[in-house]
Coordinates of C-alpha atoms in Angstrom, one line a residue:
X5 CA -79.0 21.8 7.5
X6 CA -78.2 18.8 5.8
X7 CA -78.1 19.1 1.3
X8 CA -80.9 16.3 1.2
X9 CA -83.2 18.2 3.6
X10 CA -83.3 21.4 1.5
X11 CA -84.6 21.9 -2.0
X12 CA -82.5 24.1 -3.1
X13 CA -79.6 24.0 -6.3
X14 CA -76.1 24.4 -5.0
X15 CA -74.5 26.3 -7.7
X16 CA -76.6 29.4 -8.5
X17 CA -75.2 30.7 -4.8
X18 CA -71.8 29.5 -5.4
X19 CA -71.7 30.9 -9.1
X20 CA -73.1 34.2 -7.8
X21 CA -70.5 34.4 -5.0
X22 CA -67.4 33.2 -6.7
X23 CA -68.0 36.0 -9.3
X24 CA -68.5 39.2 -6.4
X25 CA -65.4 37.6 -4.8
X26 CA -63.3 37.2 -8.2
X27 CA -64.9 41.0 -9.3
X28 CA -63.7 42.2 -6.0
X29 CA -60.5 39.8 -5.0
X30 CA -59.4 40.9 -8.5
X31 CA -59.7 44.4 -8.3
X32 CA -57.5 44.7 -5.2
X33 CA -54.7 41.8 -6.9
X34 CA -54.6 44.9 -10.0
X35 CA -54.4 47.5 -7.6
X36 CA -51.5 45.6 -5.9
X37 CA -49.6 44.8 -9.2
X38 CA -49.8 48.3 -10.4
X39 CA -48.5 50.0 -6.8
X40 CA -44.7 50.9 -6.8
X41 CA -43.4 50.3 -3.3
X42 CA -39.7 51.4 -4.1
X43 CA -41.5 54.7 -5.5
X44 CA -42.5 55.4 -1.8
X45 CA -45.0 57.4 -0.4
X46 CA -44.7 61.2 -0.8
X47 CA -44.8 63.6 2.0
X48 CA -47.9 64.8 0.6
X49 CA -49.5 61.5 0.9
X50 CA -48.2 61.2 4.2
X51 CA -50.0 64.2 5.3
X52 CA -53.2 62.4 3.7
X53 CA -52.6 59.5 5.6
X54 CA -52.4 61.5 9.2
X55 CA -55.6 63.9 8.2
X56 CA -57.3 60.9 7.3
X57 CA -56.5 58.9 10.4
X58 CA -56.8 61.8 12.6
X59 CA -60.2 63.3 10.8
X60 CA -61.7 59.3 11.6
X61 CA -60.6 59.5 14.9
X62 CA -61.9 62.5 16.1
X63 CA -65.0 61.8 14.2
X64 CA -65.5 58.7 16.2
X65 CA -64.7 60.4 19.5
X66 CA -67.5 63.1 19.1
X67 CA -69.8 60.9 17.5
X68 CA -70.2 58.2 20.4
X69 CA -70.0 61.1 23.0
X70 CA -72.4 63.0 21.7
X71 CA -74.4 59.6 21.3
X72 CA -73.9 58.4 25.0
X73 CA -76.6 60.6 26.5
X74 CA -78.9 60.5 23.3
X75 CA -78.9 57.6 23.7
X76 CA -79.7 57.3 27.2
X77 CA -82.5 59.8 27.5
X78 CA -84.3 57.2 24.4
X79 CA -83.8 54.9 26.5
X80 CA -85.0 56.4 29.8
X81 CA -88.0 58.1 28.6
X82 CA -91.3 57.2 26.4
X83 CA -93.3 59.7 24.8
X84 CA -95.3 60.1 21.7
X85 CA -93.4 60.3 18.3
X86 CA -90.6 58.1 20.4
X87 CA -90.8 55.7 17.2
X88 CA -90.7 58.1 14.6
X89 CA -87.8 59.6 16.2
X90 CA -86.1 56.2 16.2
X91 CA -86.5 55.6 12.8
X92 CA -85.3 59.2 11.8
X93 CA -82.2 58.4 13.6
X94 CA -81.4 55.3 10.5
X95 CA -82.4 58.5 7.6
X96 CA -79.0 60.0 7.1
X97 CA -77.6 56.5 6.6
X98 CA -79.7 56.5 2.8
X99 CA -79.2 60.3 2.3
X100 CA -77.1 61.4 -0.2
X101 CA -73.9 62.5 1.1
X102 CA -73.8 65.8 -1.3
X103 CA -77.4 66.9 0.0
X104 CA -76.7 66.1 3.2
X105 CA -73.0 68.3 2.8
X106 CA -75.3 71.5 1.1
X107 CA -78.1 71.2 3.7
X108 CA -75.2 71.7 6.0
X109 CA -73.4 74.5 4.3
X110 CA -76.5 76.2 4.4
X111 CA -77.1 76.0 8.1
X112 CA -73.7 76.3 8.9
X113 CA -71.6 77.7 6.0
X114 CA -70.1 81.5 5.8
X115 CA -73.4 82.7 4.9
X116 CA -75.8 79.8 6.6
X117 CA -78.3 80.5 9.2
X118 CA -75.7 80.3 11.8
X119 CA -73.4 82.4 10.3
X120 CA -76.3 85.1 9.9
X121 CA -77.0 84.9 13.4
X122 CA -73.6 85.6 14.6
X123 CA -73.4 88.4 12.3
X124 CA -76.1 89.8 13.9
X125 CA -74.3 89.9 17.1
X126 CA -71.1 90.9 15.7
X127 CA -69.5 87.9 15.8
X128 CA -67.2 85.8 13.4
X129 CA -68.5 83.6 10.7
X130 CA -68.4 80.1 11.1
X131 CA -65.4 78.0 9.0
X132 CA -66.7 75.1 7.9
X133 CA -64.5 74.2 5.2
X134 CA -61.4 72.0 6.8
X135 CA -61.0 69.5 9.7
X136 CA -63.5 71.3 11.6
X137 CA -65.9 70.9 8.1
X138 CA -65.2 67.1 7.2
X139 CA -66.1 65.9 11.4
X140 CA -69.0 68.2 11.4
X141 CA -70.1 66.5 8.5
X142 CA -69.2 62.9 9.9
X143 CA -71.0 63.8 13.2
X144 CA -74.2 64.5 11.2
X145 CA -73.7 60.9 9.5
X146 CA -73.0 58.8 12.2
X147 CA -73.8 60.8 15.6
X148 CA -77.6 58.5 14.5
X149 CA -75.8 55.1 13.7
X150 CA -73.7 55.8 17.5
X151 CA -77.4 56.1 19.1
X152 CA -78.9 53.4 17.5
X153 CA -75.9 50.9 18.1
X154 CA -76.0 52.3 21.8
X155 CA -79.8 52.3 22.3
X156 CA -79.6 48.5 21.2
X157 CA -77.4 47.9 24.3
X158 CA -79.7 49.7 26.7
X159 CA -82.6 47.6 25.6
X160 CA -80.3 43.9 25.3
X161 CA -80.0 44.8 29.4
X162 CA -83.7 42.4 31.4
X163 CA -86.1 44.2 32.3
X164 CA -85.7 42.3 35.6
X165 CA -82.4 43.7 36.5
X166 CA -84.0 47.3 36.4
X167 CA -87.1 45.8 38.9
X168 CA -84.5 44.4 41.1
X169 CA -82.3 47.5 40.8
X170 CA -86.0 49.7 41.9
X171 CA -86.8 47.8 44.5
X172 CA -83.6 47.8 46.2
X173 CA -84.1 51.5 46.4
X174 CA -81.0 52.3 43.5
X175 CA -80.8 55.5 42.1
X176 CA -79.9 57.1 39.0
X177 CA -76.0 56.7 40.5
X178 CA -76.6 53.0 41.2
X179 CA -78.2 52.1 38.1
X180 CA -75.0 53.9 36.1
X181 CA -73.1 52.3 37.7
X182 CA -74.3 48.7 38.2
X183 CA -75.7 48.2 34.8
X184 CA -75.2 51.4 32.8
X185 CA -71.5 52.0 32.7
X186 CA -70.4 47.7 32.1
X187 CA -73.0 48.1 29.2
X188 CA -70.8 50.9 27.6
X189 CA -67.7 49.4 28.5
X190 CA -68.9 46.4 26.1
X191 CA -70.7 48.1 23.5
X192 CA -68.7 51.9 23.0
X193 CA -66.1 50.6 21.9
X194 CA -67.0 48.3 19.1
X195 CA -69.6 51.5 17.8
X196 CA -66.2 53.9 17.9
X197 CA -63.9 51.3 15.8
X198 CA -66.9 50.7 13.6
X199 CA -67.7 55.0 12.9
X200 CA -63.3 55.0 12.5
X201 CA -64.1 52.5 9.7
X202 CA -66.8 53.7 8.0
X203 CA -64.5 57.5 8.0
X204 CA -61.4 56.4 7.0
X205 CA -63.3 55.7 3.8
X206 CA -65.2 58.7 3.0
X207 CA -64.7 60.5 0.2
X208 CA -67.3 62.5 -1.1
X209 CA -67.3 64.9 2.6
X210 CA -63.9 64.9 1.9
X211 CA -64.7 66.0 -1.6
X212 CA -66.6 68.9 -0.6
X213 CA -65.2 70.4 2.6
X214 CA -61.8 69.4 2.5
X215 CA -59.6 69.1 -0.8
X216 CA -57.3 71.7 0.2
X217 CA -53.2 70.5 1.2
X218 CA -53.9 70.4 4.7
X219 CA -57.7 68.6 4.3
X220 CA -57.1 65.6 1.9
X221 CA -58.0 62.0 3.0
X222 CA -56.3 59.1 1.2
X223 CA -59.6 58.3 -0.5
X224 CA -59.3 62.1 -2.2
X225 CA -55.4 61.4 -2.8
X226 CA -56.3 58.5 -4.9
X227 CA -58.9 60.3 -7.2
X228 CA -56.3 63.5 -7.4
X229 CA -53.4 61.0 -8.6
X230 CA -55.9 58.9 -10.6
X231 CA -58.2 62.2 -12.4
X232 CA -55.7 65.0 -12.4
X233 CA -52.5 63.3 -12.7
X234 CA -53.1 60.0 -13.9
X235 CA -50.5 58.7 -11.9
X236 CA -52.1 55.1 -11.5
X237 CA -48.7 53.6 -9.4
X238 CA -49.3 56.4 -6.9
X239 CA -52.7 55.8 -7.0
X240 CA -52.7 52.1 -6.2
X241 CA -49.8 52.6 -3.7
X242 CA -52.1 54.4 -1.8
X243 CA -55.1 52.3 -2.5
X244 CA -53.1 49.2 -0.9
X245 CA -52.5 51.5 2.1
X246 CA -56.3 52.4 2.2
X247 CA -56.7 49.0 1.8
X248 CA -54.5 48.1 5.2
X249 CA -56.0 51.0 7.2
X250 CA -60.0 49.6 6.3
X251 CA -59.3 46.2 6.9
X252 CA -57.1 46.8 10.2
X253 CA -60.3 48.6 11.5
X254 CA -62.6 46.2 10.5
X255 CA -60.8 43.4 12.6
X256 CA -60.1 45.9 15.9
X257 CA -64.1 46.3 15.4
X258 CA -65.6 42.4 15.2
X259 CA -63.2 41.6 17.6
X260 CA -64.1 44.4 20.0
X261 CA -68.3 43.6 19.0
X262 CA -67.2 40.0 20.9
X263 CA -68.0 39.6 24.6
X264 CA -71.1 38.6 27.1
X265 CA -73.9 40.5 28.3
X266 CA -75.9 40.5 31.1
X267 CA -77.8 37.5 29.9
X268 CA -81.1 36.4 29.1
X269 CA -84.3 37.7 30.2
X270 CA -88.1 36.9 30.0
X271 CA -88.6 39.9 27.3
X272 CA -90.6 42.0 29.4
X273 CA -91.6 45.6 28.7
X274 CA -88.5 48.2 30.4
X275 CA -89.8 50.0 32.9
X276 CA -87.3 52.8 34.3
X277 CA -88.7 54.1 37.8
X278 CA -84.7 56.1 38.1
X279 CA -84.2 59.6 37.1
X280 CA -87.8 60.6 37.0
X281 CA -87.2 64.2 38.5
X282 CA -88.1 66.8 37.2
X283 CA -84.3 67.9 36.8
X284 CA -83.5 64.2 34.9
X285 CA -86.6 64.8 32.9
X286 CA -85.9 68.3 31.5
X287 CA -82.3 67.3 30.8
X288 CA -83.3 64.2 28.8
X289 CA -86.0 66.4 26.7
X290 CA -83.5 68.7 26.2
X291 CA -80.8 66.3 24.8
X292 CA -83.6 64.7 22.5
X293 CA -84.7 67.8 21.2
X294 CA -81.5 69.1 20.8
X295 CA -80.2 66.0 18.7
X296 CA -83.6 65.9 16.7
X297 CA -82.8 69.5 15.7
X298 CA -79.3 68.5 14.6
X299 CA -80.9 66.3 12.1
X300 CA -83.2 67.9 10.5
X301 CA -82.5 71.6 10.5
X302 CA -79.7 70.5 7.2
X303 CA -83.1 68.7 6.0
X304 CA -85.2 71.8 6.6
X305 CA -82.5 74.0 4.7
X306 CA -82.3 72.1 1.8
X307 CA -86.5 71.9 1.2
X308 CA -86.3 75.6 1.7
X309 CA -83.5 76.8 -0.6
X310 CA -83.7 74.1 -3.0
X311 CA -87.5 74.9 -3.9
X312 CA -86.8 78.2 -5.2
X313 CA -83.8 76.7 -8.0
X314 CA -85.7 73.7 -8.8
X315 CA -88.0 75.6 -11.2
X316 CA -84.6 77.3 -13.3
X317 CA -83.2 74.0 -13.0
X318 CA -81.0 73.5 -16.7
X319 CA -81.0 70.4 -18.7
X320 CA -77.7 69.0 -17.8
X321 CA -79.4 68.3 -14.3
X322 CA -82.3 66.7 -15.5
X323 CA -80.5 64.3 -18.0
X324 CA -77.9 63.5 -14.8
X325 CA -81.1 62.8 -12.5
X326 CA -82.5 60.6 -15.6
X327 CA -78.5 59.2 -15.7
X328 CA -78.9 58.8 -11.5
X329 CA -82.2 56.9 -11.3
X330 CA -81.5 54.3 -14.8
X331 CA -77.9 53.4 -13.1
X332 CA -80.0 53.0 -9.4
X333 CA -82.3 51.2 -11.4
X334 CA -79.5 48.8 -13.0
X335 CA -77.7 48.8 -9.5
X336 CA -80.8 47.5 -7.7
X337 CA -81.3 44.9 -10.3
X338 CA -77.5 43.8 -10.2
X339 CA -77.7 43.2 -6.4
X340 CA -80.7 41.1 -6.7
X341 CA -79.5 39.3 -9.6
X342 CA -76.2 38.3 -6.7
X343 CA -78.1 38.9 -3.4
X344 CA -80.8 36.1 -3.8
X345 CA -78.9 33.3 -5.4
X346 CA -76.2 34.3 -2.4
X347 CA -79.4 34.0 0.3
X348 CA -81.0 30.9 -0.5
X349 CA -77.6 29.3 -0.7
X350 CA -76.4 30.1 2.8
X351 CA -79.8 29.6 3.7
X352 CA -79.3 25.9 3.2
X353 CA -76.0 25.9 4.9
X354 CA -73.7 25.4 3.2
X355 CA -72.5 28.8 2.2
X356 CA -69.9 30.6 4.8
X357 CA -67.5 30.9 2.1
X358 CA -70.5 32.8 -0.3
X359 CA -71.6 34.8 3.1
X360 CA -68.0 35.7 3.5
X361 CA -67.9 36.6 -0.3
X362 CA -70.3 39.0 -0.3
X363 CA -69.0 40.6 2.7
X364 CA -66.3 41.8 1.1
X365 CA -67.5 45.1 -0.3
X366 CA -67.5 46.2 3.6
X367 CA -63.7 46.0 3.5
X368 CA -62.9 47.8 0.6
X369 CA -63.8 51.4 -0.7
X370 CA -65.5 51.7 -4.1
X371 CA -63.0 54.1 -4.8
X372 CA -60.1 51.0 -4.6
X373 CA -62.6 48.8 -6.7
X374 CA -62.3 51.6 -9.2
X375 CA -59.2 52.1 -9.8
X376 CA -58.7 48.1 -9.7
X377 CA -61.1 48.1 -12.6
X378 CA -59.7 50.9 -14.2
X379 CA -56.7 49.1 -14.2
X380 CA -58.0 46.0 -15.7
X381 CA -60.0 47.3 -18.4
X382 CA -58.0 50.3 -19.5
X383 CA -55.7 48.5 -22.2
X384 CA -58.4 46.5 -23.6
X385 CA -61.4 48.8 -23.9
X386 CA -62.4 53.0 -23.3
X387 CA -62.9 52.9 -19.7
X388 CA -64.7 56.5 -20.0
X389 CA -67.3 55.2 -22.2
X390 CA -68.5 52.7 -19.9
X391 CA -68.6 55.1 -16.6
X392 CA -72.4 54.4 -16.1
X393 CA -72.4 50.7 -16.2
X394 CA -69.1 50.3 -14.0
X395 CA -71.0 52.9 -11.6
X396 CA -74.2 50.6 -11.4
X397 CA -71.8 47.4 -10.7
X398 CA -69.8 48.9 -8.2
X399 CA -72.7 50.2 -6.6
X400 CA -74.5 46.9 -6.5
X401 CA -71.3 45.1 -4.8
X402 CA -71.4 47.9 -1.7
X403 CA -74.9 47.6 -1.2
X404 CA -74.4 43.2 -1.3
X405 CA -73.7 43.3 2.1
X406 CA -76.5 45.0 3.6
X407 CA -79.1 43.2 1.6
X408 CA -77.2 39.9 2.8
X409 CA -78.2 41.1 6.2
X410 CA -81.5 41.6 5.3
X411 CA -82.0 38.3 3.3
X412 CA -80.1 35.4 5.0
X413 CA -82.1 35.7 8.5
X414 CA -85.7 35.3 6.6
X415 CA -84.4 32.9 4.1
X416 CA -83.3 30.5 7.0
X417 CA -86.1 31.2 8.6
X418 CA -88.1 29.6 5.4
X419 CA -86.2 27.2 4.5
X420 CA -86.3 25.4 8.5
X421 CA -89.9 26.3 8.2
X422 CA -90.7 24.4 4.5
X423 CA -87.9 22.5 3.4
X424 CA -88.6 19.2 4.9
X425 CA -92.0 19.4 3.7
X426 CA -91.2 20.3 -0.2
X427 CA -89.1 17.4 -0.4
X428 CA -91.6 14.7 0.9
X429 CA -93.8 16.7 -1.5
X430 CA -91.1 16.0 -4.3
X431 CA -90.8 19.3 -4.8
X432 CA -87.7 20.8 -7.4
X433 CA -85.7 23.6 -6.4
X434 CA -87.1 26.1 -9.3
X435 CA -90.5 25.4 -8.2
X436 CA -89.5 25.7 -4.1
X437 CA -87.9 29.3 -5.1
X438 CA -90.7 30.8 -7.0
X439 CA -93.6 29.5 -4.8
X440 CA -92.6 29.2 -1.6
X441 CA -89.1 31.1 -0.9
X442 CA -89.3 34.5 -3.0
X443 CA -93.0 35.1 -2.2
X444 CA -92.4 34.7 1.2
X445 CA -89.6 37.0 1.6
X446 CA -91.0 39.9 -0.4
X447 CA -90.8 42.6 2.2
X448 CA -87.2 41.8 2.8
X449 CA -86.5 42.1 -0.9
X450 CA -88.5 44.7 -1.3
X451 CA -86.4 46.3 1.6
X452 CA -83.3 45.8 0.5
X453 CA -83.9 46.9 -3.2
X454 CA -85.6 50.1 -1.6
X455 CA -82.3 50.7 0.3
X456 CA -79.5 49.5 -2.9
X457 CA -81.7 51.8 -4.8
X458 CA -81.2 55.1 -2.6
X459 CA -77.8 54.1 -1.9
X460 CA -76.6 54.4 -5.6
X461 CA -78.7 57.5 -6.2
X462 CA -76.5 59.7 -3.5
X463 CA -73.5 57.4 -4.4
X464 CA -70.4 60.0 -5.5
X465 CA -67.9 58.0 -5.7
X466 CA -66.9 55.9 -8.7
X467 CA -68.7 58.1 -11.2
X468 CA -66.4 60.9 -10.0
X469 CA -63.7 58.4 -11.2
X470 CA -65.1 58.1 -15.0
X471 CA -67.0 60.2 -15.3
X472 CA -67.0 63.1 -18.5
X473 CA -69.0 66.3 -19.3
X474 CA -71.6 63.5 -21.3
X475 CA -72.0 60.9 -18.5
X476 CA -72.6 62.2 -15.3
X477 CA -75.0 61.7 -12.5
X478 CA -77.1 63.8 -10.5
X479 CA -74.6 64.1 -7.3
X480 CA -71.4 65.1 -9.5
X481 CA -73.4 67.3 -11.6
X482 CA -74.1 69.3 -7.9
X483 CA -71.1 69.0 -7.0
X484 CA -70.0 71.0 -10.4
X485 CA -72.5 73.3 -9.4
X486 CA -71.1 74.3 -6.0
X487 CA -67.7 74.2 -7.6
X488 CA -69.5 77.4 -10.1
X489 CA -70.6 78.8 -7.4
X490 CA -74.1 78.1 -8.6
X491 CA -75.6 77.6 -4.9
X492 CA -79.2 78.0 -6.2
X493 CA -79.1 75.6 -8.8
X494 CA -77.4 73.0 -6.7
X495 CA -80.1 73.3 -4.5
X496 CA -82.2 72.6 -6.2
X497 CA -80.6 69.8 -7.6
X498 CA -80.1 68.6 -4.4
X499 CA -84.0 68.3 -3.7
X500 CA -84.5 66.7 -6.8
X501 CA -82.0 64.2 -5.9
X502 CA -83.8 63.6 -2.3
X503 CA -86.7 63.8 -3.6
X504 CA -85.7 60.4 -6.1
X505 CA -84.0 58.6 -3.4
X506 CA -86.9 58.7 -1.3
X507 CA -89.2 57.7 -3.8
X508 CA -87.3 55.0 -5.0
X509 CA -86.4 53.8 -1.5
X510 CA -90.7 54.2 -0.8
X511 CA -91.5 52.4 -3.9
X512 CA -89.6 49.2 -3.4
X513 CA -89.9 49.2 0.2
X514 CA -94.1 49.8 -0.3
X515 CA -93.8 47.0 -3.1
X516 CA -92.2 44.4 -1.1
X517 CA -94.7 45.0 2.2
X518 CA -97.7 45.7 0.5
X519 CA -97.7 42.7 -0.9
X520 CA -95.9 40.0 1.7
X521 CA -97.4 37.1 2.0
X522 CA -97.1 35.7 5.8

């Protein structure tokens, strides 16, 4: 849209976006400077490099075929709870990574339920702690996302292609194969290269179940040579080669999410009249269930063990859980403070560059940010004392590009809606924010703030970076826990912590709908 046609200022947007790029551009330009290439990489961080690659790969396998007939049996079938199902399929994306790791080293640790089972029978325990830990892990993170991205192409196929398909007789083999199978062939492989992405970067399942010589991802590397031997060459060497790895994936991903579908439709209701024997029918149930159960058994096991430590819980939790929710709080603010200005601005169109800007923070781990930071502030002022405030702004910065997504589409909406009128109206651009634009979008900010908010909570990632016995938040303190063998404690810790992320997520996600205006 044209600049006289909206009432909106130019440079909030561009001032907001030229600083996450700079904050972020910069980090990686210190990161670069500091790396030693003549130093070379060591064969231990050669090994890092092939577990990480091979870890993300085999995650990504499992995930998408294991989500292939989830998927499919959603798609195929309607019953009641359907929708809540759906949206418990987008949970573990705003669960904490560490409550999510102890929920499943209680189902599925040396002395979880599973394990107990087998013991029963006379049978080995089960080894979680490894490869075999860190994909398990992965699976339970993204086996949902896999689903949801695949479920989306099942429903993108008309509704008239299935009619046709019914009333020229075609089976369950027909249907597969005419408009099942091209579906996949388009959308698989853009879900796999996206899960690969989102591994390679992991850190805190690394963190957890891995750690050991044979079990270290490059993203655990970096904090070794950074915490333990401040070795900050080594650690931006392999930051840069993080760095190549995430972005290379990134590309292979959009580039695979390119290509046409099976076109338009009239939006009709899908109506599946294939695979309604009883056979198809018991084997769809039976996937469903058994994915449902996947997902919330770890959930299950942490409401059970937790609630008998949260009553002993000691201080040092409860000041990192007051530490957590005052840096989510900070965080949330942050990314509003860079996520609105960002909106309205590529609202009016004339912000790719700020769009692309903000995107940034899907490229590069918040692990590379911090040691880029580290980098820059370290001669100039104690790094260590600022841990929580670096933690709240890198935080903000990953969740930027989700709450993009969830901003731009309403804001253009608006702004095609109203802007012609305001400016016949004379309207200014302060006024056209605060009564028409922000009110109007208050269930997407409220959205977005709900999800920044539970994203920093579980967030172990920088913190783990800076932090000292004094400043610590609520998912490093468990992780100390495990580490002292406190299990009961840090379950408790860990309900507390799902307990806040939920409610914050609730609370700004209730705030923004609850009061939407239309």
């Amino acid at each position: 849209m044209a600049d006289r046609a909206v009432p909106l200022a130019r440079w909030p947007g561009w001032s907001t976006g030229t600083l996450v790029g700079a904050l972020i551009l910069g980090a990686l330009v210190a990161v670069a400077l500091r790396a030693e290439p003549g130093a070379g990489l060591r064969p231990a961080d050669w090994a890092a490099v092939r577990f990480t690659v091979v870890q993300a790969v085999l995650s990504a396998l499992i995930s998408v075929a294991l989500a292939v007939p989830v998927a499919r049996a959603l798609a195929r079938r309607r019953f009641a709870g359907r929708r809540a199902l759906v949206g418990l399929l987008g949970a573990p994306f705003i669960l904490p990574v560490i409550v999510a790791v102890l929920g499943l080293l209680t189902v599925f640790g040396r002395a979880g339920w599973i394990s107990t089972a087998l013991g029963v029978l006379n049978l080995p325990p089960v080894q979680i702690y490894g490869l075999h830990g860190v994909v398990l892990a992965h699976v339970f993170f993204n086996l949902p996302l896999a689903a949801r991205l695949i479920l989306q192409g099942w429903q993108e196929i008309p509704a008239e292609r299935f009619r046709l398909a019914a009333q020229l007789g075609a089976g369950p083999r027909e249907i597969w194969r005419l408009l099942e199978r091209p579906m996949l062939m388009r959308v698989v492989p853009s879900a796999a290269t996206v899960i690969f992405a989102i591994c390679l970067s992991s850190f805190a399942v690394a963190l957890t179940l891995g750690g050991g010589p044979r079990a270290t991802t490059i993203e655990l590397a970096i904090y070794q040579a950074f915490r333990f031997d401040f070795d900050l060459g080594r650690a931006a060497l392999l930051s840069c080669v993080q760095i190549a790895l995430t972005v290379a994936a990134a590309l292979v991903a959009l580039q695979l999410g390119r290509g046409d579908g099976f076109g338009g439709g009239l939006e009709r209701p899908v109506q599946r009249w294939d695979a309604n024997t009883f056979g198809h029918r018991l084997l769809d149930g039976a996937l469903i269930a058994l994915a449902a159960l996947f997902l919330m058994l770890p959930l299950a096991a942490i409401i059970t063990s937790g609630a008998a430590g949260l009553p002993g819980l000691p201080a040092s939790v409860w000041q990192a859980a007051l530490n957590s929710v005052l840096v989510a709080l900070a965080s949330t603010v942050a990314m509003l403070l860079l996520a609105l200005p960002m909106a309205a601005t590529v609202a009016a169109g004339r912000g790719g560059a700020i769009e692309l800007a903000g995107l940034l923070g899907l490229a590069v781990s918040p692990l590379v940010i911090g040691t880029g930071l580290f980098v820059i502030l370290h001669p100039v002022t104690d790094v260590f004392a600022l841990a929580l405030p670096l933690t709240a702004l890198v935080n903000a910065v990953m969740a930027l590009p989700f709450a993009l997504r969830i901003l731009i589409p309403r804001a253009r909406q608006i702004v095609a809606q109203n802007g012609r009128l305001a400016l016949s109206l004379d309207m200014s651009s302060t006024l056209f924010l605060l009564r028409i634009l922000l009110p109007r979008m208050r269930a997407q900010i409220g959205f977005a703030a709900g999800l920044a908010a539970a994203l920093s909570m579980g967030d172990l990632g920088v913190i783990a970076l800076f932090a000292s016995p004094e400043r610590t938040t609520l998912p490093l303190q468990i992780y100390r826990l495990m580490g002292a063998y406190q299990m009961q404690a840090a379950a408790g810790a860990a309900l507390l912590l799902l307990a806040l992320s939920m409610a914050l997520f609730w609370i700004f996600d209730r705030g923004g709908r609850g009061h939407a205006e239309a």
